[in-house]
CSV table of C-alpha atoms in Angstrom, one decimal:
chain,number,residue,atom,x,y,z
A,9,UNK,CA,-15.0,-39.1,32.4
A,10,UNK,CA,-16.5,-40.9,29.7
A,11,UNK,CA,-19.5,-39.8,27.4
A,12,UNK,CA,-21.9,-42.4,29.2
A,13,UNK,CA,-21.0,-41.0,32.7
A,14,UNK,CA,-21.5,-37.4,31.3
A,15,UNK,CA,-25.1,-38.5,30.1
A,16,UNK,CA,-26.0,-40.1,33.4
A,17,UNK,CA,-24.9,-37.0,35.2
A,18,UNK,CA,-26.6,-34.8,33.0
A,19,UNK,CA,-30.0,-36.7,33.4
A,20,UNK,CA,-29.7,-36.3,37.2
A,21,UNK,CA,-29.7,-32.6,36.8
A,22,UNK,CA,-32.7,-30.6,35.6
A,23,UNK,CA,-30.4,-27.3,35.1
A,24,UNK,CA,-28.5,-29.4,32.5
A,25,UNK,CA,-31.6,-30.5,30.5
A,26,UNK,CA,-30.8,-28.5,27.4
A,27,UNK,CA,-27.1,-29.8,27.5
A,28,UNK,CA,-28.4,-33.3,27.8
A,29,UNK,CA,-30.6,-33.0,24.8
A,30,UNK,CA,-27.7,-31.8,22.6
A,31,UNK,CA,-25.3,-34.6,24.1
A,32,UNK,CA,-27.9,-37.2,23.4
A,33,UNK,CA,-28.2,-36.0,19.7
A,34,UNK,CA,-24.5,-36.2,19.2
A,35,UNK,CA,-24.4,-39.7,20.5
A,36,UNK,CA,-27.2,-40.9,18.2
A,37,UNK,CA,-26.0,-39.1,15.3
A,38,UNK,CA,-22.3,-40.0,15.2
A,39,UNK,CA,-22.9,-43.5,13.7
A,40,UNK,CA,-25.6,-42.4,11.2
A,41,UNK,CA,-24.0,-39.2,9.8
A,42,UNK,CA,-20.3,-39.8,9.3
A,43,UNK,CA,-18.1,-36.7,8.8
A,44,UNK,CA,-17.4,-35.7,5.0
A,45,UNK,CA,-14.6,-37.6,3.4
A,46,UNK,CA,-11.4,-35.2,3.3
A,47,UNK,CA,-10.7,-33.4,0.1
A,48,UNK,CA,-7.1,-35.0,0.2
A,49,UNK,CA,-8.8,-38.3,-0.6
A,50,UNK,CA,-10.7,-36.8,-3.6
A,51,UNK,CA,-8.4,-34.4,-5.4
A,52,UNK,CA,-5.3,-35.8,-6.7
A,53,UNK,CA,-2.1,-34.3,-5.6
A,54,UNK,CA,-0.6,-31.5,-8.0
A,55,UNK,CA,2.0,-32.7,-10.3
A,56,UNK,CA,4.5,-30.5,-11.9
A,57,UNK,CA,3.5,-29.4,-15.4
A,58,UNK,CA,6.3,-30.2,-18.1
A,59,UNK,CA,6.5,-27.3,-20.6
A,60,UNK,CA,6.0,-28.6,-24.1
A,61,UNK,CA,9.5,-28.8,-26.2
A,62,UNK,CA,9.7,-25.9,-28.7
A,63,UNK,CA,8.9,-26.7,-32.1
A,64,UNK,CA,11.6,-25.9,-34.7
A,65,UNK,CA,10.3,-23.2,-37.1
A,66,UNK,CA,12.1,-20.6,-39.2
A,67,UNK,CA,11.9,-16.8,-38.0
A,68,UNK,CA,9.4,-15.7,-40.5
A,69,UNK,CA,5.9,-14.5,-40.5
A,70,UNK,CA,4.3,-15.4,-44.2
A,71,UNK,CA,1.6,-13.0,-45.3
A,72,UNK,CA,-0.6,-14.6,-47.9
A,73,UNK,CA,-2.7,-11.7,-49.5
A,74,UNK,CA,-5.8,-12.3,-51.6
A,75,UNK,CA,-5.4,-10.1,-54.7
A,76,UNK,CA,-8.5,-11.1,-56.5
A,77,UNK,CA,-10.7,-8.3,-57.9
A,78,UNK,CA,-13.3,-8.6,-55.2
A,79,UNK,CA,-10.7,-7.3,-52.7
A,80,UNK,CA,-10.2,-3.9,-54.3
A,81,UNK,CA,-13.4,-2.3,-52.7
A,82,UNK,CA,-11.5,-2.5,-49.2
A,83,UNK,CA,-9.1,0.2,-50.3
A,84,UNK,CA,-10.0,3.7,-50.9
A,85,UNK,CA,-9.2,5.1,-54.5
A,86,UNK,CA,-5.9,6.9,-54.4
A,87,UNK,CA,-5.5,5.9,-50.8
A,88,UNK,CA,-8.2,8.3,-49.2
A,89,UNK,CA,-11.8,8.9,-49.8
A,90,UNK,CA,-14.8,10.0,-47.7
A,91,UNK,CA,-16.3,6.7,-47.2
A,92,UNK,CA,-13.7,5.9,-44.8
A,93,UNK,CA,-14.3,6.1,-41.1
A,94,UNK,CA,-10.6,7.1,-40.1
A,95,UNK,CA,-9.5,10.7,-40.2
A,96,UNK,CA,-6.9,9.9,-42.7
A,97,UNK,CA,-9.5,8.5,-45.2
A,98,UNK,CA,-8.1,5.0,-45.1
A,99,UNK,CA,-10.1,2.0,-44.5
A,100,UNK,CA,-9.9,-0.4,-41.5
A,101,UNK,CA,-8.5,-2.8,-44.2
A,102,UNK,CA,-5.7,-0.6,-45.0
A,103,UNK,CA,-4.8,0.1,-41.4
A,104,UNK,CA,-4.9,-3.7,-40.7
A,105,UNK,CA,-2.5,-4.4,-43.5
A,106,UNK,CA,-0.1,-1.7,-42.1
A,107,UNK,CA,-0.4,-3.1,-38.6
A,108,UNK,CA,0.8,-6.5,-39.7
A,109,UNK,CA,4.1,-4.6,-40.5
A,110,UNK,CA,3.9,-3.1,-37.1
A,111,UNK,CA,3.2,-6.2,-35.1
A,112,UNK,CA,6.4,-8.0,-36.0
A,113,UNK,CA,8.3,-5.5,-33.9
A,114,UNK,CA,6.3,-6.4,-30.8
A,115,UNK,CA,7.3,-10.2,-31.0
A,116,UNK,CA,10.0,-12.0,-29.0
A,117,UNK,CA,11.7,-13.6,-30.6
A,118,UNK,CA,11.5,-11.3,-33.6
A,119,UNK,CA,10.5,-12.5,-37.2
A,120,UNK,CA,10.9,-11.3,-40.6
A,121,UNK,CA,7.7,-10.6,-42.9
A,122,UNK,CA,7.7,-12.6,-46.0
A,123,UNK,CA,4.8,-11.5,-48.5
A,124,UNK,CA,3.0,-13.8,-51.1
A,125,UNK,CA,0.2,-12.9,-53.3
A,126,UNK,CA,-2.8,-15.3,-54.1
A,127,UNK,CA,-4.9,-15.3,-57.1
A,128,UNK,CA,-5.2,-18.6,-59.3
A,129,UNK,CA,-1.9,-19.6,-58.0
A,130,UNK,CA,0.3,-18.5,-55.0
A,131,UNK,CA,3.1,-16.2,-56.0
A,132,UNK,CA,6.5,-16.8,-55.0
A,133,UNK,CA,7.5,-15.2,-51.9
A,134,UNK,CA,9.0,-11.7,-51.4
A,135,UNK,CA,11.2,-10.9,-48.5
A,136,UNK,CA,10.4,-7.2,-48.6
A,137,UNK,CA,7.4,-5.9,-46.3
A,138,UNK,CA,7.1,-2.7,-48.6
A,139,UNK,CA,4.7,-4.7,-50.7
A,140,UNK,CA,2.4,-5.1,-47.8
A,141,UNK,CA,2.4,-1.4,-47.3
A,142,UNK,CA,1.8,-0.7,-50.8
A,143,UNK,CA,-1.2,-3.1,-50.8
A,144,UNK,CA,-2.8,-1.2,-48.3
A,145,UNK,CA,-3.2,1.9,-50.3
A,146,UNK,CA,-3.0,0.7,-54.0
A,147,UNK,CA,-6.2,-0.7,-55.5
A,148,UNK,CA,-4.3,-1.4,-58.7
A,149,UNK,CA,-2.8,-4.8,-57.3
A,150,UNK,CA,-6.3,-6.4,-56.8
A,151,UNK,CA,-6.8,-7.7,-60.3
A,152,UNK,CA,-6.9,-11.5,-59.7
A,153,UNK,CA,-9.6,-13.4,-61.6
A,154,UNK,CA,-9.5,-16.4,-59.0
A,155,UNK,CA,-9.0,-17.1,-55.4
A,156,UNK,CA,-7.2,-20.2,-54.7
A,157,UNK,CA,-7.4,-20.2,-50.7
A,158,UNK,CA,-6.8,-23.9,-50.5
A,159,UNK,CA,-3.7,-23.7,-52.4
A,160,UNK,CA,-2.2,-21.2,-50.0
A,161,UNK,CA,-3.1,-23.0,-46.8
A,162,UNK,CA,-1.6,-26.3,-48.3
A,163,UNK,CA,1.7,-24.4,-48.6
A,164,UNK,CA,1.6,-23.3,-45.0
A,165,UNK,CA,3.7,-26.4,-43.9
A,166,UNK,CA,6.2,-26.2,-46.7
A,167,UNK,CA,9.6,-24.6,-45.6
A,168,UNK,CA,10.6,-21.4,-47.4
A,169,UNK,CA,13.2,-21.7,-50.0
A,170,UNK,CA,15.8,-18.9,-49.6
A,171,UNK,CA,19.2,-18.2,-51.0
A,172,UNK,CA,21.1,-18.0,-47.9
A,173,UNK,CA,21.0,-20.2,-44.7
A,174,UNK,CA,17.8,-19.6,-42.6
A,175,UNK,CA,18.2,-19.3,-38.9
A,176,UNK,CA,15.7,-21.3,-37.1
A,177,UNK,CA,13.7,-20.6,-33.6
A,178,UNK,CA,16.4,-22.9,-32.0
A,179,UNK,CA,19.2,-20.7,-33.3
A,180,UNK,CA,20.5,-23.4,-35.6
A,181,UNK,CA,21.3,-22.9,-39.3
A,182,UNK,CA,19.5,-25.1,-41.8
A,183,UNK,CA,21.6,-25.3,-45.1
A,184,UNK,CA,19.7,-25.1,-48.4
A,185,UNK,CA,20.5,-28.7,-49.2
A,186,UNK,CA,18.9,-29.8,-45.9
A,187,UNK,CA,15.4,-30.2,-44.6
A,188,UNK,CA,14.3,-26.8,-43.2
A,189,UNK,CA,11.5,-26.1,-40.7
A,190,UNK,CA,8.3,-24.4,-41.8
A,191,UNK,CA,7.9,-20.6,-40.9
A,192,UNK,CA,6.7,-19.8,-37.6
A,193,UNK,CA,3.5,-18.0,-38.5
A,194,UNK,CA,1.4,-17.9,-41.5
A,195,UNK,CA,-1.5,-15.3,-42.0
A,196,UNK,CA,-3.8,-15.5,-44.8
A,197,UNK,CA,-5.9,-12.3,-45.5
A,198,UNK,CA,-8.9,-12.7,-47.8
A,199,UNK,CA,-12.7,-12.0,-47.9
A,200,UNK,CA,-12.9,-15.7,-47.3
A,201,UNK,CA,-14.4,-17.0,-50.6
A,202,UNK,CA,-12.6,-19.7,-52.4
A,203,UNK,CA,-13.1,-19.1,-56.3
A,204,UNK,CA,-11.6,-21.2,-59.1
A,205,UNK,CA,-12.8,-21.4,-62.8
A,206,UNK,CA,-12.0,-25.0,-63.2
A,207,UNK,CA,-11.1,-28.2,-61.5
A,208,UNK,CA,-7.6,-27.9,-59.8
A,209,UNK,CA,-5.1,-30.3,-61.3
A,210,UNK,CA,-4.4,-31.6,-57.9
A,211,UNK,CA,-8.1,-32.5,-57.6
A,212,UNK,CA,-8.2,-30.6,-54.2
A,213,UNK,CA,-11.0,-28.2,-55.5
A,214,UNK,CA,-13.8,-28.4,-57.8
A,215,UNK,CA,-14.6,-25.4,-60.1
A,216,UNK,CA,-16.3,-22.5,-58.5
A,217,UNK,CA,-16.5,-21.7,-54.7
A,218,UNK,CA,-15.7,-25.0,-53.2
A,219,UNK,CA,-15.4,-24.3,-49.6
A,220,UNK,CA,-14.9,-28.0,-48.9
A,221,UNK,CA,-11.2,-27.8,-50.1
A,222,UNK,CA,-10.5,-25.0,-47.7
A,223,UNK,CA,-11.8,-26.9,-44.8
A,224,UNK,CA,-9.7,-30.1,-45.9
A,225,UNK,CA,-6.5,-27.9,-46.0
A,226,UNK,CA,-7.1,-26.5,-42.4
A,227,UNK,CA,-8.0,-30.0,-40.9
A,228,UNK,CA,-4.7,-31.3,-42.4
A,229,UNK,CA,-2.8,-28.6,-40.5
A,230,UNK,CA,-4.8,-29.5,-37.3
A,231,UNK,CA,-4.0,-33.1,-37.6
A,232,UNK,CA,-0.4,-32.3,-37.8
A,233,UNK,CA,-0.7,-30.6,-34.3
A,234,UNK,CA,-0.8,-27.1,-35.8
A,235,UNK,CA,-2.6,-24.4,-34.0
A,236,UNK,CA,-4.8,-21.9,-35.6
A,237,UNK,CA,-7.7,-19.3,-35.3
A,238,UNK,CA,-9.7,-17.2,-37.6
A,239,UNK,CA,-10.2,-13.5,-37.0
A,240,UNK,CA,-13.0,-11.6,-38.7
A,241,UNK,CA,-12.9,-7.9,-38.9
A,242,UNK,CA,-15.6,-5.5,-40.6
A,243,UNK,CA,-14.2,-2.7,-42.9
A,244,UNK,CA,-15.6,0.0,-45.2
A,245,UNK,CA,-16.1,-1.2,-48.8
A,246,UNK,CA,-16.8,0.6,-51.9
A,247,UNK,CA,-16.5,-1.5,-54.9
A,248,UNK,CA,-17.7,-4.7,-57.0
A,249,UNK,CA,-18.8,-7.8,-55.4
A,250,UNK,CA,-18.5,-10.6,-57.9
A,251,UNK,CA,-21.1,-13.5,-57.6
A,252,UNK,CA,-20.0,-17.0,-57.3
A,253,UNK,CA,-23.6,-18.4,-57.6
A,254,UNK,CA,-24.2,-16.7,-60.7
A,255,UNK,CA,-20.9,-16.3,-62.7
A,256,UNK,CA,-20.6,-13.0,-64.6
A,257,UNK,CA,-22.7,-11.1,-62.2
A,258,UNK,CA,-21.1,-8.1,-60.3
A,259,UNK,CA,-22.8,-6.0,-57.8
A,260,UNK,CA,-21.7,-2.4,-56.8
A,261,UNK,CA,-21.7,-2.1,-53.1
A,262,UNK,CA,-20.9,0.8,-50.9
A,263,UNK,CA,-21.1,0.7,-47.1
A,264,UNK,CA,-22.4,3.5,-45.0
A,265,UNK,CA,-19.8,5.5,-43.2
A,266,UNK,CA,-21.9,5.8,-40.0
A,267,UNK,CA,-23.3,2.3,-40.0
A,268,UNK,CA,-20.6,-0.3,-39.2
A,269,UNK,CA,-23.3,-3.1,-39.7
A,270,UNK,CA,-23.1,-2.2,-43.5
A,271,UNK,CA,-19.3,-2.9,-43.4
A,272,UNK,CA,-18.1,-6.0,-45.3
A,273,UNK,CA,-16.1,-8.6,-43.7
A,274,UNK,CA,-12.5,-9.8,-44.3
A,275,UNK,CA,-10.5,-12.3,-42.3
A,276,UNK,CA,-7.1,-13.3,-41.0
A,277,UNK,CA,-6.5,-17.1,-41.2
A,278,UNK,CA,-3.6,-17.4,-38.6
A,279,UNK,CA,-1.7,-20.7,-38.2
A,280,UNK,CA,1.5,-21.8,-36.6
A,281,UNK,CA,3.3,-25.2,-36.1
A,282,UNK,CA,4.1,-23.9,-32.6
A,283,UNK,CA,1.0,-23.8,-30.4
A,284,UNK,CA,2.9,-21.9,-27.6
A,285,UNK,CA,3.9,-19.1,-30.0
A,286,UNK,CA,0.4,-18.3,-31.5
A,287,UNK,CA,-1.2,-16.7,-28.6
A,288,UNK,CA,1.3,-13.8,-28.3
A,289,UNK,CA,0.8,-13.0,-31.9
A,290,UNK,CA,-3.0,-13.1,-32.0
A,291,UNK,CA,-3.2,-11.0,-28.9
A,292,UNK,CA,-0.6,-8.4,-30.3
A,293,UNK,CA,-2.6,-8.3,-33.6
A,294,UNK,CA,-6.0,-7.8,-32.0
A,295,UNK,CA,-4.5,-5.2,-29.6
A,296,UNK,CA,-3.5,-3.0,-32.5
A,297,UNK,CA,-6.7,-3.7,-34.4
A,298,UNK,CA,-9.3,-2.7,-31.8
A,299,UNK,CA,-8.8,0.9,-31.3
A,300,UNK,CA,-9.6,1.6,-34.9
A,301,UNK,CA,-13.0,0.0,-34.6
A,302,UNK,CA,-16.3,1.8,-33.5
A,303,UNK,CA,-18.1,-1.3,-32.4
A,304,UNK,CA,-16.8,-4.3,-30.3
A,305,UNK,CA,-18.9,-6.6,-32.6
A,306,UNK,CA,-16.7,-5.6,-35.7
A,307,UNK,CA,-13.9,-8.0,-34.5
A,308,UNK,CA,-14.6,-11.5,-33.9
A,309,UNK,CA,-12.4,-14.5,-33.3
A,310,UNK,CA,-12.8,-18.4,-34.1
A,311,UNK,CA,-10.4,-20.0,-31.8
A,312,UNK,CA,-9.9,-23.3,-33.4
A,313,UNK,CA,-7.3,-24.7,-31.0
A,314,UNK,CA,-6.1,-22.0,-28.5
A,315,UNK,CA,-7.3,-22.0,-24.9
A,316,UNK,CA,-10.8,-20.6,-23.9
A,317,UNK,CA,-10.3,-20.1,-20.0
A,318,UNK,CA,-7.5,-18.7,-18.0
A,319,UNK,CA,-8.1,-21.1,-15.3
A,320,UNK,CA,-10.7,-23.8,-13.8
A,321,UNK,CA,-12.9,-21.0,-12.5
A,322,UNK,CA,-15.1,-21.2,-9.3
A,323,UNK,CA,-18.5,-22.6,-8.6
A,324,UNK,CA,-21.3,-22.7,-6.0
A,325,UNK,CA,-24.3,-24.8,-5.2
A,326,UNK,CA,-27.8,-23.2,-5.4
A,327,UNK,CA,-30.6,-25.1,-3.7
A,328,UNK,CA,-34.1,-24.0,-4.6
A,329,UNK,CA,-36.9,-23.7,-2.2
A,330,UNK,CA,-38.6,-27.0,-3.2
A,331,UNK,CA,-35.5,-28.7,-2.2
A,332,UNK,CA,-34.5,-26.8,0.9
A,333,UNK,CA,-35.8,-29.4,3.4
A,334,UNK,CA,-33.7,-32.2,1.9
A,335,UNK,CA,-30.7,-30.8,0.6
A,336,UNK,CA,-28.1,-28.8,2.5
A,337,UNK,CA,-25.0,-27.2,0.9
A,338,UNK,CA,-21.8,-26.0,2.6
A,339,UNK,CA,-20.5,-22.8,1.4
A,340,UNK,CA,-17.3,-23.4,-0.7
A,341,UNK,CA,-14.0,-21.8,0.0
A,342,UNK,CA,-12.3,-19.8,-2.6
A,343,UNK,CA,-10.1,-22.7,-3.8
A,344,UNK,CA,-9.0,-24.0,-7.1
A,345,UNK,CA,-10.4,-26.2,-8.4
A,346,UNK,CA,-13.7,-25.3,-6.8
A,347,UNK,CA,-14.6,-27.8,-3.7
A,348,UNK,CA,-18.5,-28.1,-3.1
A,349,UNK,CA,-20.1,-30.2,-0.3
A,350,UNK,CA,-23.8,-31.3,-0.5
A,351,UNK,CA,-25.7,-33.2,2.4
A,352,UNK,CA,-28.8,-35.0,1.2
A,353,UNK,CA,-31.7,-36.2,3.7
A,354,UNK,CA,-32.0,-40.1,3.7
A,355,UNK,CA,-35.9,-39.6,3.2
A,356,UNK,CA,-35.1,-38.9,-0.2
A,357,UNK,CA,-35.2,-42.7,-1.1
A,358,UNK,CA,-38.9,-42.2,-0.6
A,359,UNK,CA,-39.5,-38.7,-2.0
A,360,UNK,CA,-37.2,-39.3,-5.0
A,361,UNK,CA,-34.5,-37.1,-6.7
A,362,UNK,CA,-34.4,-33.5,-5.4
A,363,UNK,CA,-33.3,-30.8,-7.9
A,364,UNK,CA,-30.2,-28.3,-7.4
A,365,UNK,CA,-27.9,-26.2,-9.5
A,366,UNK,CA,-24.3,-25.6,-9.7
A,367,UNK,CA,-23.4,-22.1,-10.9
A,368,UNK,CA,-20.1,-22.0,-12.5
A,369,UNK,CA,-17.9,-18.8,-13.1
A,370,UNK,CA,-15.6,-19.2,-15.9
A,371,UNK,CA,-12.6,-16.9,-16.4
A,372,UNK,CA,-12.9,-16.7,-20.1
A,373,UNK,CA,-9.8,-16.0,-22.1
A,374,UNK,CA,-9.4,-13.2,-24.5
A,375,UNK,CA,-9.9,-15.7,-27.4
A,376,UNK,CA,-13.1,-16.8,-25.8
A,377,UNK,CA,-14.5,-13.2,-25.3
A,378,UNK,CA,-13.8,-12.4,-28.9
A,379,UNK,CA,-15.8,-15.6,-29.8
A,380,UNK,CA,-19.3,-14.4,-28.6
A,381,UNK,CA,-21.2,-12.5,-26.1
A,382,UNK,CA,-20.9,-13.9,-22.4
A,383,UNK,CA,-24.5,-15.5,-22.7
A,384,UNK,CA,-23.4,-17.1,-25.9
A,385,UNK,CA,-20.1,-18.6,-24.5
A,386,UNK,CA,-21.9,-20.3,-21.6
A,387,UNK,CA,-24.1,-22.3,-24.1
A,388,UNK,CA,-20.9,-23.5,-25.8
A,389,UNK,CA,-20.1,-25.8,-23.0
A,390,UNK,CA,-21.0,-29.6,-22.5
A,391,UNK,CA,-20.9,-31.1,-18.8
A,392,UNK,CA,-20.0,-34.3,-17.7
A,393,UNK,CA,-20.1,-35.6,-14.1
A,394,UNK,CA,-17.6,-38.2,-13.3
A,395,UNK,CA,-17.3,-40.4,-10.2
A,396,UNK,CA,-14.1,-40.1,-8.2
A,397,UNK,CA,-12.7,-43.0,-6.5
A,398,UNK,CA,-11.6,-42.2,-2.9
A,399,UNK,CA,-7.8,-42.5,-2.5
A,400,UNK,CA,-6.5,-44.3,0.4
A,401,UNK,CA,-10.1,-45.1,1.7
A,402,UNK,CA,-11.0,-48.8,2.7
A,403,UNK,CA,-14.3,-50.1,4.0
A,404,UNK,CA,-14.7,-53.4,5.7
A,405,UNK,CA,-15.9,-55.8,3.2
A,406,UNK,CA,-18.4,-57.3,5.8
A,407,UNK,CA,-20.0,-53.9,6.4
A,408,UNK,CA,-23.1,-53.2,4.2
A,409,UNK,CA,-22.8,-49.6,2.9
A,410,UNK,CA,-25.0,-47.4,0.7
A,411,UNK,CA,-24.2,-44.1,-1.3
A,412,UNK,CA,-26.2,-41.0,-2.7
A,413,UNK,CA,-26.5,-40.6,-6.3
A,414,UNK,CA,-26.4,-37.5,-8.3
A,415,UNK,CA,-27.3,-36.9,-12.0
A,416,UNK,CA,-27.2,-34.1,-14.6
A,417,UNK,CA,-30.5,-33.2,-16.1
A,418,UNK,CA,-29.7,-30.0,-18.0
A,419,UNK,CA,-28.2,-26.7,-18.4
A,420,UNK,CA,-28.7,-23.0,-19.0
A,421,UNK,CA,-27.1,-19.6,-18.5
A,422,UNK,CA,-28.3,-17.2,-15.9
A,423,UNK,CA,-28.7,-13.3,-16.0
A,424,UNK,CA,-24.9,-13.1,-14.9
A,425,UNK,CA,-23.9,-14.9,-18.0
A,426,UNK,CA,-22.8,-18.0,-15.7
A,427,UNK,CA,-23.3,-21.6,-17.0
A,428,UNK,CA,-25.9,-23.2,-14.7
A,429,UNK,CA,-25.6,-27.1,-14.4
A,430,UNK,CA,-28.9,-28.5,-13.4
A,431,UNK,CA,-28.7,-31.8,-11.3
A,432,UNK,CA,-30.6,-33.9,-8.9
A,433,UNK,CA,-29.5,-35.8,-5.8
A,434,UNK,CA,-31.2,-38.6,-3.8
A,435,UNK,CA,-30.6,-41.7,-1.9
A,436,UNK,CA,-31.6,-44.9,-3.7
A,437,UNK,CA,-33.6,-47.3,-1.8
A,438,UNK,CA,-31.4,-49.7,0.2
A,439,UNK,CA,-30.0,-50.6,3.3
A,440,UNK,CA,-26.6,-50.3,5.1
A,441,UNK,CA,-24.4,-47.4,6.6
A,442,UNK,CA,-24.6,-44.2,4.6
A,443,UNK,CA,-21.3,-43.2,3.1
A,444,UNK,CA,-19.9,-40.2,1.1
A,445,UNK,CA,-19.5,-40.2,-2.6
A,446,UNK,CA,-17.3,-37.8,-4.6
A,447,UNK,CA,-17.6,-36.4,-8.2
A,448,UNK,CA,-15.7,-34.2,-10.6
A,449,UNK,CA,-17.8,-31.9,-12.8
A,450,UNK,CA,-16.0,-31.1,-16.2
A,451,UNK,CA,-17.0,-28.6,-18.6
A,452,UNK,CA,-15.6,-28.8,-22.2
A,453,UNK,CA,-16.3,-27.2,-25.6
A,454,UNK,CA,-19.3,-28.7,-27.1
A,455,UNK,CA,-17.6,-29.6,-30.4
A,456,UNK,CA,-21.1,-30.9,-31.7
A,457,UNK,CA,-22.0,-27.0,-32.1
A,458,UNK,CA,-20.3,-26.4,-35.4
A,459,UNK,CA,-19.1,-22.8,-35.0
A,460,UNK,CA,-19.4,-19.8,-32.6
A,461,UNK,CA,-22.6,-17.9,-33.2
A,462,UNK,CA,-21.1,-15.1,-35.1
A,463,UNK,CA,-20.0,-17.2,-37.8
A,464,UNK,CA,-23.6,-18.0,-38.9
A,465,UNK,CA,-24.4,-14.3,-38.2
A,466,UNK,CA,-21.8,-13.1,-40.9
A,467,UNK,CA,-22.5,-15.9,-43.1
A,468,UNK,CA,-25.0,-16.1,-46.3
A,469,UNK,CA,-25.8,-18.8,-49.0
A,470,UNK,CA,-26.6,-16.3,-51.7
A,471,UNK,CA,-24.4,-13.6,-53.4
A,472,UNK,CA,-26.7,-12.2,-55.9
A,473,UNK,CA,-28.1,-9.0,-54.3
A,474,UNK,CA,-26.6,-6.0,-52.5
A,475,UNK,CA,-28.7,-6.4,-49.3
A,476,UNK,CA,-26.2,-9.6,-48.2
A,477,UNK,CA,-22.9,-7.9,-49.4
A,478,UNK,CA,-22.2,-7.2,-45.7
A,479,UNK,CA,-21.8,-11.1,-45.1
A,480,UNK,CA,-19.6,-13.8,-46.6
A,481,UNK,CA,-20.8,-16.6,-48.9
A,482,UNK,CA,-20.7,-20.0,-47.3
A,483,UNK,CA,-18.5,-19.0,-44.3
A,484,UNK,CA,-20.3,-21.0,-41.8
A,485,UNK,CA,-20.0,-24.2,-44.0
A,486,UNK,CA,-16.2,-23.5,-44.9
A,487,UNK,CA,-15.5,-23.2,-41.1
A,488,UNK,CA,-18.0,-25.7,-39.6
A,489,UNK,CA,-16.7,-28.6,-37.5
A,490,UNK,CA,-13.1,-27.2,-37.0
A,491,UNK,CA,-13.4,-27.6,-33.4
A,492,UNK,CA,-13.5,-31.4,-33.7
A,493,UNK,CA,-9.7,-31.7,-33.2
A,494,UNK,CA,-7.8,-33.4,-30.4
A,495,UNK,CA,-6.7,-30.2,-28.7
A,496,UNK,CA,-10.2,-28.8,-28.4
A,497,UNK,CA,-11.8,-32.2,-27.5
A,498,UNK,CA,-9.4,-32.7,-24.5
A,499,UNK,CA,-9.3,-29.3,-23.5
A,500,UNK,CA,-10.8,-28.6,-19.9
A,501,UNK,CA,-12.6,-25.2,-19.7
A,502,UNK,CA,-14.1,-25.4,-16.3
A,503,UNK,CA,-14.2,-28.1,-13.4
A,504,UNK,CA,-15.2,-28.4,-9.9
A,505,UNK,CA,-15.3,-31.3,-7.5
A,506,UNK,CA,-18.5,-32.2,-5.4
A,507,UNK,CA,-18.7,-34.5,-2.2
A,508,UNK,CA,-22.2,-35.7,-1.3
A,509,UNK,CA,-23.3,-37.4,2.0
A,510,UNK,CA,-25.9,-37.7,4.5
A,511,UNK,CA,-27.4,-34.8,6.5
């Protein structure tokens, strides 16, 4: 029996009046409100991810230690003093150097530590990690009058010169007279202040505290495809802070044992030519450092090229009361990437754009979580709404069609620390058969934001008084803009698909 025959029989029976109305509504609505386009026509089929080829490196972790006089205050006199928080009287800085020796035992494949001191120049490498242990308890090695950080970073990509064949990460031997790969890991330990008394002969740095040359050295590595991050750690300090703004001025500074906010920061600049390897090292090092800290905020990370999210995350549409009569959402399933459906009343062509929100839950990585508080992380993203062509769909060229329109109008972070993407939807004025439209919502790191918030909080532009000795001179300027590299600009941190059609 056809639908028309059902309708006629229905009209002849009062007992079936209710069914009649429903069936009539179905027949009238089927032409005006087409079913949503299938997700298979919106979301591209999954493709097999090809693992990147291993990058040739030598099996070394090179530690470059700033041994300028300004570093001495991080080490307790005679290896023990009562200003340190730990029971053994050693500072967080001292324990951190010791943990660098320990962390290599957790890496697979294993690496050997190489030690290099930095002052006005970068000393030749020592292949004994005993010097690193001695530097953790002996103030006497910190006597340098200059700190050539840029000189150290410029050496990262230079292969080590050793007296015997070096085994590379691929198990091959590189003879002394053949090109050798760079070391797998490079860690620069410093208070973060470039300091030279005169112009460098290579023209890379001017006299004084020239942070620009440090930034140039880091950018040169990023342009070569290197991966890196900066870890900041606050430690007890009791010693002299030497002013760069007013040469000759030294300030005696002592942090308070019971107040971590008075601790003075030091930094690990960690880089590797192998982006796939650096995550393991950073995670292992932070895991060994964190138990010795009294406050979570005493360790922070500026992830310059590592991942900020573990997956694409989830999302949901939130329709405010003022749009409830014009917008209807379909609850999304727990799928990756998120799939959202929104129906829009055709009357919005007269009423105008109707507001709605998309709340995104981002599974932040450990790198991201150490870059800021949850509320801060949400504000670091920029959002883009991209129209998705429907795969395999065809419309009669003679048929007049019309489509809804969605626009992004703003963003904020809610009380659950979720990024909220603010948008509007409506039907533009026109004629034709209403059809469905699809979009891809993409969240990436906003590289226009120069650094994570903690960097500016730990930075100062003066160094002539003791009240700013718990901050680092020109840190924000030295690290600003390092996000602007090809890895971070392309990295998708969150995404969701949205299909929009008539109610």
